[in-house]
mmCIF file of C-alpha atoms in Angstrom:
data_model
loop_
_atom_site.group_PDB
_atom_site.id
_atom_site.type_symbol
_atom_site.label_atom_id
_atom_site.label_comp_id
_atom_site.label_asym_id
_atom_site.label_seq_id
_atom_site.Cartn_x
_atom_site.Cartn_y
_atom_site.Cartn_z
ATOM 1 C CA MET A 252 83.027 25.382 -35.843
ATOM 2 C CA ARG A 253 82.527 24.254 -32.294
ATOM 3 C CA LYS A 254 79.925 26.964 -31.796
ATOM 4 C CA LEU A 255 77.986 25.855 -34.882
ATOM 5 C CA THR A 256 77.923 22.244 -33.602
ATOM 6 C CA ILE A 257 76.526 23.325 -30.247
ATOM 7 C CA PHE A 258 73.895 25.529 -31.986
ATOM 8 C CA LEU A 259 72.723 22.619 -34.178
ATOM 9 C CA ALA A 260 72.456 20.279 -31.141
ATOM 10 C CA PHE A 261 70.386 22.836 -29.330
ATOM 11 C CA CYS A 262 67.961 23.171 -32.292
ATOM 12 C CA ILE A 263 67.634 19.368 -32.526
ATOM 13 C CA ALA A 264 66.820 19.032 -28.877
ATOM 14 C CA PHE A 265 64.302 21.822 -29.053
ATOM 15 C CA LEU A 266 62.506 20.279 -31.974
ATOM 16 C CA SER A 267 62.353 16.872 -30.193
ATOM 17 C CA ILE A 268 60.750 18.405 -27.152
ATOM 18 C CA THR A 269 58.219 20.286 -29.220
ATOM 19 C CA GLU A 270 57.273 17.113 -31.120
ATOM 20 C CA LEU A 271 56.930 15.200 -27.835
ATOM 21 C CA ASP A 272 54.577 17.841 -26.373
ATOM 22 C CA ALA A 273 52.486 17.779 -29.530
ATOM 23 C CA GLN A 274 52.185 13.947 -29.327
ATOM 24 C CA ARG A 275 51.102 14.176 -25.696
ATOM 25 C CA SER A 276 48.455 16.784 -26.590
ATOM 26 C CA ARG A 277 47.046 14.601 -29.377
ATOM 27 C CA SER A 278 46.991 11.614 -27.111
ATOM 28 C CA LYS A 279 45.042 13.578 -24.415
ATOM 29 C CA GLN A 280 42.547 14.698 -27.060
ATOM 30 C CA ARG A 281 41.990 11.147 -28.300
ATOM 31 C CA SER A 282 41.565 9.972 -24.668
ATOM 32 C CA ARG A 283 38.928 12.635 -24.068
ATOM 33 C CA LYS A 284 37.057 11.678 -27.269
ATOM 34 C CA ALA A 285 37.130 7.994 -26.271
ATOM 35 C CA ARG A 286 35.776 8.781 -22.845
ATOM 36 C CA THR A 287 33.061 10.945 -24.269
ATOM 37 C CA THR A 288 32.097 8.258 -26.769
ATOM 38 C CA LYS A 289 31.891 5.654 -23.997
ATOM 39 C CA VAL A 290 29.756 7.924 -21.744
ATOM 40 C CA THR A 291 27.448 8.623 -24.723
ATOM 41 C CA ARG A 292 27.118 4.920 -25.470
ATOM 42 C CA ARG A 293 26.415 4.136 -21.871
ATOM 43 C CA THR A 294 23.733 6.840 -21.716
ATOM 44 C CA GLN A 295 22.179 5.535 -24.896
ATOM 45 C CA THR A 296 22.279 1.986 -23.567
ATOM 46 C CA LYS A 297 20.625 2.997 -20.306
ATOM 47 C CA LYS A 298 17.955 4.889 -22.277
ATOM 48 C CA SER A 299 17.320 1.891 -24.531
ATOM 49 C CA ARG A 300 17.006 -0.331 -21.509
ATOM 50 C CA ARG A 301 14.381 1.839 -19.897
ATOM 51 C CA THR A 302 10.823 0.471 -20.265
ATOM 52 C CA LYS A 303 7.876 2.632 -20.672
ATOM 53 C CA VAL A 304 6.026 2.806 -17.290
ATOM 54 C CA VAL A 305 2.236 2.628 -17.786
ATOM 55 C CA LYS A 306 0.447 4.155 -14.865
ATOM 56 C CA ALA A 307 -2.452 2.116 -13.595
ATOM 57 C CA LYS A 308 -5.805 3.719 -13.729
ATOM 58 C CA PRO A 309 -6.948 4.900 -10.308
ATOM 59 C CA VAL A 310 -9.689 2.773 -8.777
ATOM 60 C CA PRO A 311 -12.760 4.897 -8.170
ATOM 61 C CA PRO A 312 -13.613 5.158 -4.456
ATOM 62 C CA THR A 313 -16.616 3.356 -3.197
ATOM 63 C CA ILE A 314 -19.356 5.052 -1.192
ATOM 64 C CA HIS A 315 -17.734 3.813 2.030
ATOM 65 C CA ASP A 316 -14.225 5.012 1.055
ATOM 66 C CA VAL A 317 -15.612 8.560 0.483
ATOM 67 C CA ASP A 318 -17.472 8.699 3.738
ATOM 68 C CA PRO A 319 -17.911 5.507 5.912
ATOM 69 C CA TYR A 320 -20.991 6.961 7.496
ATOM 70 C CA LEU A 321 -22.663 8.015 4.221
ATOM 71 C CA GLN A 322 -25.475 5.487 3.811
ATOM 72 C CA CYS A 323 -26.106 3.824 0.480
ATOM 73 C CA GLU A 324 -29.739 3.695 1.477
ATOM 74 C CA ASP A 325 -29.803 7.481 1.588
ATOM 75 C CA THR A 326 -28.843 7.641 -2.095
ATOM 76 C CA CYS A 327 -31.247 5.092 -3.619
ATOM 77 C CA GLY A 328 -34.713 3.633 -3.388
ATOM 78 C CA HIS A 329 -33.920 -0.004 -2.631
ATOM 79 C CA ILE A 330 -34.979 -1.868 0.480
ATOM 80 C CA HIS A 331 -31.959 -2.118 2.725
ATOM 81 C CA GLY A 332 -31.124 -4.432 5.627
ATOM 82 C CA ILE A 333 -28.240 -5.783 7.717
ATOM 83 C CA ASP A 334 -27.158 -9.058 9.286
ATOM 84 C CA MET A 335 -25.743 -9.135 12.807
ATOM 85 C CA SER A 336 -24.118 -11.483 15.312
ATOM 86 C CA HIS A 337 -22.020 -11.266 18.474
ATOM 87 C CA TYR A 338 -19.236 -9.875 16.358
ATOM 88 C CA GLN A 339 -20.898 -6.420 16.389
ATOM 89 C CA GLY A 340 -20.819 -6.336 20.206
ATOM 90 C CA GLU A 341 -23.351 -4.196 22.062
ATOM 91 C CA VAL A 342 -25.897 -2.696 19.593
ATOM 92 C CA PHE A 343 -27.973 0.307 20.394
ATOM 93 C CA TRP A 344 -31.166 -0.932 18.827
ATOM 94 C CA GLU A 345 -33.233 2.114 19.664
ATOM 95 C CA THR A 346 -30.821 4.238 17.707
ATOM 96 C CA VAL A 347 -30.710 1.732 14.838
ATOM 97 C CA GLY A 348 -34.520 1.586 14.708
ATOM 98 C CA ASP A 349 -35.107 5.374 14.950
ATOM 99 C CA ASN A 350 -32.279 6.783 12.876
ATOM 100 C CA THR A 351 -31.557 4.434 9.968
ATOM 101 C CA LYS A 352 -33.455 3.342 6.862
ATOM 102 C CA MET A 353 -32.762 -0.312 7.617
ATOM 103 C CA ALA A 354 -35.961 -2.261 7.063
ATOM 104 C CA TYR A 355 -34.834 -5.781 8.106
ATOM 105 C CA VAL A 356 -32.158 -7.625 9.931
ATOM 106 C CA TYR A 357 -30.987 -11.233 9.880
ATOM 107 C CA LEU A 358 -29.597 -12.370 13.262
ATOM 108 C CA LYS A 359 -27.196 -15.273 13.677
ATOM 109 C CA ALA A 360 -28.845 -17.782 15.967
ATOM 110 C CA THR A 361 -26.649 -20.893 15.793
ATOM 111 C CA GLU A 362 -23.708 -22.675 14.178
ATOM 112 C CA GLY A 363 -23.036 -26.368 13.813
ATOM 113 C CA SER A 364 -24.541 -28.741 16.343
ATOM 114 C CA ASP A 365 -24.076 -26.820 19.604
ATOM 115 C CA ARG A 366 -23.025 -23.221 19.128
ATOM 116 C CA ILE A 367 -25.537 -20.543 20.066
ATOM 117 C CA ASP A 368 -24.717 -16.917 19.298
ATOM 118 C CA ALA A 369 -24.184 -15.098 22.637
ATOM 119 C CA LYS A 370 -26.117 -11.984 21.511
ATOM 120 C CA TYR A 371 -28.991 -13.678 19.731
ATOM 121 C CA GLU A 372 -31.574 -13.597 22.528
ATOM 122 C CA ARG A 373 -30.951 -9.852 23.316
ATOM 123 C CA ASN A 374 -30.716 -8.924 19.673
ATOM 124 C CA ILE A 375 -33.961 -10.483 18.547
ATOM 125 C CA ASP A 376 -35.870 -9.025 21.517
ATOM 126 C CA LEU A 377 -34.618 -5.473 20.927
ATOM 127 C CA ALA A 378 -34.722 -5.570 17.127
ATOM 128 C CA HIS A 379 -38.404 -6.411 17.411
ATOM 129 C CA ARG A 380 -39.029 -3.780 20.027
ATOM 130 C CA TYR A 381 -37.539 -0.998 17.821
ATOM 131 C CA GLY A 382 -39.422 -1.884 14.673
ATOM 132 C CA LEU A 383 -37.205 -3.991 12.371
ATOM 133 C CA LYS A 384 -38.431 -7.059 10.512
ATOM 134 C CA VAL A 385 -36.382 -9.918 11.882
ATOM 135 C CA GLY A 386 -35.178 -13.220 10.553
ATOM 136 C CA SER A 387 -32.684 -15.784 11.960
ATOM 137 C CA TYR A 388 -29.914 -17.798 10.363
ATOM 138 C CA HIS A 389 -27.795 -20.832 10.990
ATOM 139 C CA PHE A 390 -24.124 -21.236 9.941
ATOM 140 C CA PHE A 391 -23.934 -24.551 8.173
ATOM 141 C CA ARG A 392 -21.205 -27.127 8.992
ATOM 142 C CA PRO A 393 -21.468 -29.804 6.235
ATOM 143 C CA LYS A 394 -19.487 -32.460 8.155
ATOM 144 C CA VAL A 395 -21.456 -32.122 11.359
ATOM 145 C CA ASP A 396 -24.495 -34.379 12.107
ATOM 146 C CA LEU A 397 -27.431 -32.819 10.274
ATOM 147 C CA GLU A 398 -30.123 -33.802 12.752
ATOM 148 C CA GLN A 399 -28.089 -32.301 15.659
ATOM 149 C CA GLN A 400 -27.649 -29.053 13.671
ATOM 150 C CA MET A 401 -31.346 -28.853 12.990
ATOM 151 C CA ALA A 402 -32.186 -29.499 16.678
ATOM 152 C CA ASN A 403 -29.763 -26.688 17.672
ATOM 153 C CA PHE A 404 -31.363 -24.191 15.236
ATOM 154 C CA ARG A 405 -34.856 -25.235 16.102
ATOM 155 C CA THR A 406 -34.373 -24.538 19.841
ATOM 156 C CA GLN A 407 -33.408 -20.876 19.024
ATOM 157 C CA CYS A 408 -35.312 -19.957 15.921
ATOM 158 C CA LEU A 409 -38.857 -20.023 17.338
ATOM 159 C CA PRO A 410 -41.608 -19.462 14.696
ATOM 160 C CA GLY A 411 -43.445 -17.012 16.870
ATOM 161 C CA GLU A 412 -40.442 -14.647 16.936
ATOM 162 C CA GLN A 413 -39.832 -14.635 13.204
ATOM 163 C CA ASP A 414 -40.957 -12.042 10.651
ATOM 164 C CA LEU A 415 -38.835 -13.489 7.894
ATOM 165 C CA ILE A 416 -38.112 -16.971 6.665
ATOM 166 C CA PRO A 417 -35.083 -18.739 8.162
ATOM 167 C CA MET A 418 -31.795 -18.327 6.381
ATOM 168 C CA LEU A 419 -28.914 -20.879 5.960
ATOM 169 C CA ASP A 420 -25.406 -19.430 5.746
ATOM 170 C CA VAL A 421 -23.418 -21.616 3.305
ATOM 171 C CA GLU A 422 -19.784 -20.590 2.730
ATOM 172 C CA ASN A 423 -17.647 -23.564 3.736
ATOM 173 C CA ASP A 424 -17.388 -26.947 2.113
ATOM 174 C CA ALA A 425 -15.083 -28.357 4.906
ATOM 175 C CA GLY A 426 -12.834 -29.839 2.223
ATOM 176 C CA MET A 427 -15.478 -32.374 1.191
ATOM 177 C CA PRO A 428 -15.769 -33.645 -2.355
ATOM 178 C CA SER A 429 -18.305 -31.543 -4.233
ATOM 179 C CA GLN A 430 -20.922 -34.297 -4.497
ATOM 180 C CA ALA A 431 -20.778 -35.210 -0.829
ATOM 181 C CA PHE A 432 -20.965 -31.580 0.155
ATOM 182 C CA CYS A 433 -23.971 -30.983 -2.042
ATOM 183 C CA ASP A 434 -25.757 -34.063 -0.668
ATOM 184 C CA SER A 435 -25.210 -32.825 2.855
ATOM 185 C CA LEU A 436 -26.478 -29.347 2.021
ATOM 186 C CA THR A 437 -29.625 -30.432 0.158
ATOM 187 C CA LYS A 438 -30.514 -32.810 3.030
ATOM 188 C CA PHE A 439 -30.205 -30.087 5.556
ATOM 189 C CA LEU A 440 -32.282 -27.663 3.454
ATOM 190 C CA GLN A 441 -34.992 -30.350 3.340
ATOM 191 C CA LEU A 442 -34.875 -30.638 7.083
ATOM 192 C CA MET A 443 -35.330 -26.892 7.470
ATOM 193 C CA GLU A 444 -38.199 -26.830 5.009
ATOM 194 C CA LYS A 445 -39.908 -29.751 6.857
ATOM 195 C CA THR A 446 -39.504 -27.955 10.248
ATOM 196 C CA TYR A 447 -40.684 -24.526 9.211
ATOM 197 C CA HIS A 448 -43.074 -25.546 6.349
ATOM 198 C CA GLN A 449 -41.442 -23.116 3.868
ATOM 199 C CA LYS A 450 -38.256 -22.899 1.899
ATOM 200 C CA PRO A 451 -35.365 -21.153 3.657
ATOM 201 C CA LEU A 452 -33.340 -18.415 2.221
ATOM 202 C CA VAL A 453 -29.791 -19.467 1.187
ATOM 203 C CA TYR A 454 -26.893 -17.065 1.784
ATOM 204 C CA THR A 455 -23.606 -17.616 -0.021
ATOM 205 C CA TYR A 456 -20.878 -15.840 -1.933
ATOM 206 C CA ARG A 457 -20.900 -15.483 -5.687
ATOM 207 C CA ASN A 458 -17.715 -17.418 -6.221
ATOM 208 C CA PHE A 459 -18.888 -20.212 -3.831
ATOM 209 C CA TYR A 460 -22.165 -20.473 -5.685
ATOM 210 C CA ASN A 461 -20.506 -20.672 -9.040
ATOM 211 C CA LYS A 462 -18.055 -23.338 -7.888
ATOM 212 C CA HIS A 463 -20.449 -25.623 -5.968
ATOM 213 C CA LEU A 464 -24.141 -24.694 -6.218
ATOM 214 C CA VAL A 465 -25.095 -24.158 -9.811
ATOM 215 C CA GLY A 466 -28.095 -26.353 -10.525
ATOM 216 C CA ILE A 467 -28.163 -27.718 -6.921
ATOM 217 C CA ILE A 468 -30.426 -25.217 -5.110
ATOM 218 C CA ASP A 469 -32.563 -23.874 -7.898
ATOM 219 C CA ASP A 470 -35.761 -24.148 -5.793
ATOM 220 C CA TYR A 471 -34.454 -21.915 -2.996
ATOM 221 C CA PRO A 472 -34.363 -18.151 -2.793
ATOM 222 C CA LEU A 473 -30.927 -16.586 -2.656
ATOM 223 C CA MET A 474 -28.957 -13.811 -0.910
ATOM 224 C CA ILE A 475 -25.636 -13.364 -2.750
ATOM 225 C CA ALA A 476 -22.575 -11.635 -1.238
ATOM 226 C CA MET A 477 -20.106 -9.825 -3.352
ATOM 227 C CA TYR A 478 -18.417 -6.580 -2.124
ATOM 228 C CA ALA A 479 -18.270 -4.450 -5.234
ATOM 229 C CA ASP A 480 -19.944 -1.371 -6.825
ATOM 230 C CA GLU A 481 -21.990 -3.502 -9.302
ATOM 231 C CA PRO A 482 -24.333 -6.396 -8.494
ATOM 232 C CA PRO A 483 -22.859 -9.836 -9.110
ATOM 233 C CA VAL A 484 -23.881 -11.973 -12.035
ATOM 234 C CA LEU A 485 -24.066 -15.714 -11.359
ATOM 235 C CA ALA A 486 -22.606 -18.308 -13.651
ATOM 236 C CA ASP A 487 -26.076 -19.569 -14.627
ATOM 237 C CA GLU A 488 -27.441 -16.015 -14.640
ATOM 238 C CA ARG A 489 -30.283 -16.960 -12.280
ATOM 239 C CA ASP A 490 -32.245 -14.360 -10.426
ATOM 240 C CA TYR A 491 -31.696 -13.743 -6.746
ATOM 241 C CA LEU A 492 -33.594 -11.644 -4.167
ATOM 242 C CA ILE A 493 -30.948 -9.904 -2.101
ATOM 243 C CA TRP A 494 -27.387 -8.637 -2.686
ATOM 244 C CA GLN A 495 -25.048 -8.251 0.311
ATOM 245 C CA TYR A 496 -22.877 -5.478 -1.124
ATOM 246 C CA SER A 497 -20.618 -4.499 1.840
ATOM 247 C CA CYS A 498 -18.997 -6.040 4.891
ATOM 248 C CA LYS A 499 -17.621 -2.618 5.884
ATOM 249 C CA GLY A 500 -20.848 -0.684 6.334
ATOM 250 C CA ARG A 501 -21.429 1.839 9.100
ATOM 251 C CA ILE A 502 -24.678 2.721 10.738
ATOM 252 C CA VAL A 503 -25.515 4.836 13.748
ATOM 253 C CA GLY A 504 -26.078 2.697 16.821
ATOM 254 C CA VAL A 505 -23.338 0.175 15.940
ATOM 255 C CA ASN A 506 -19.670 0.879 16.789
ATOM 256 C CA SER A 507 -18.254 -1.868 14.505
ATOM 257 C CA LEU A 508 -18.474 -2.704 10.808
ATOM 258 C CA VAL A 509 -21.752 -4.138 9.538
ATOM 259 C CA ASP A 510 -22.774 -6.372 6.708
ATOM 260 C CA LYS A 511 -25.274 -4.464 4.506
ATOM 261 C CA SER A 512 -27.601 -5.839 1.892
ATOM 262 C CA ARG A 513 -30.416 -4.674 -0.351
ATOM 263 C CA PHE A 514 -33.268 -6.166 -2.427
ATOM 264 C CA MET A 515 -32.751 -6.503 -6.111
ATOM 265 C CA GLY A 516 -34.996 -5.017 -8.755
ATOM 266 C CA LYS A 517 -38.639 -5.373 -7.912
ATOM 267 C CA HIS A 518 -38.148 -7.950 -5.191
ATOM 268 C CA SER A 519 -39.483 -7.069 -1.744
ATOM 269 C CA LEU A 520 -39.917 -8.149 1.842
ATOM 270 C CA ARG A 521 -43.207 -9.846 0.970
ATOM 271 C CA GLU A 522 -41.294 -12.614 -0.731
ATOM 272 C CA ILE A 523 -39.458 -13.662 2.468
ATOM 273 C CA ARG A 524 -42.162 -13.125 5.006
ATOM 274 C CA PHE A 525 -42.524 -15.971 7.512
ATOM 275 C CA LYS A 526 -45.793 -17.804 7.013
ATOM 276 C CA HIS A 527 -47.322 -18.515 10.429
#
């Protein structure tokens, strides 16, 4: 009897241990499934949070990005030119005249009431000597006395040295109200016209023209600056003679960057010749 009791106790203990192991195994399986479900949900959540990345279309390189020494004037039939100041440093005008297709150059002469470009006298002498058609320009300061500005420009821009009509560089309103700025500008243009007996060329940027000058300078020829692959269109769609298309041009004979421009359409140098 005693042996039977011991045997039964042993069986009960064995069954209890087996059941406990089975429970532990089921618990581990449930835990694995739960972890797998969580990982799957996290993965799905991350995927759902991902936004579709749209790649920007590459910007086509300009002629100067491809080869800074490749000349636009070598690839088209337009009349090309440059404008220069002391910022270009020493210019080898003989090289410029002999080895480029630049037909004209506008040289900075003066700025405001008393500034004279340090390279103007040398540049105008050598540009003439080596065959370029030359014009001179004044950088306009709308708040500075107009008569003093005109006197400054007149002492440098001598009629006998000019092939092209004088040019006024207009790109700063000095924070003036638009009406006051336009009044100052038109008065100065009238002074230039009275002094040289012909209308000056006005240089400005497309955006500056659209903001300030629409309807203000309709009687004056324009050179418009905008550095892009396509010519600018003005807000009033008016015609202009010259487009300055680059401020990063390269030409032989100049070690620094150069502003380049070209005539539009059928316009030509005849339209801006200085009348002596």
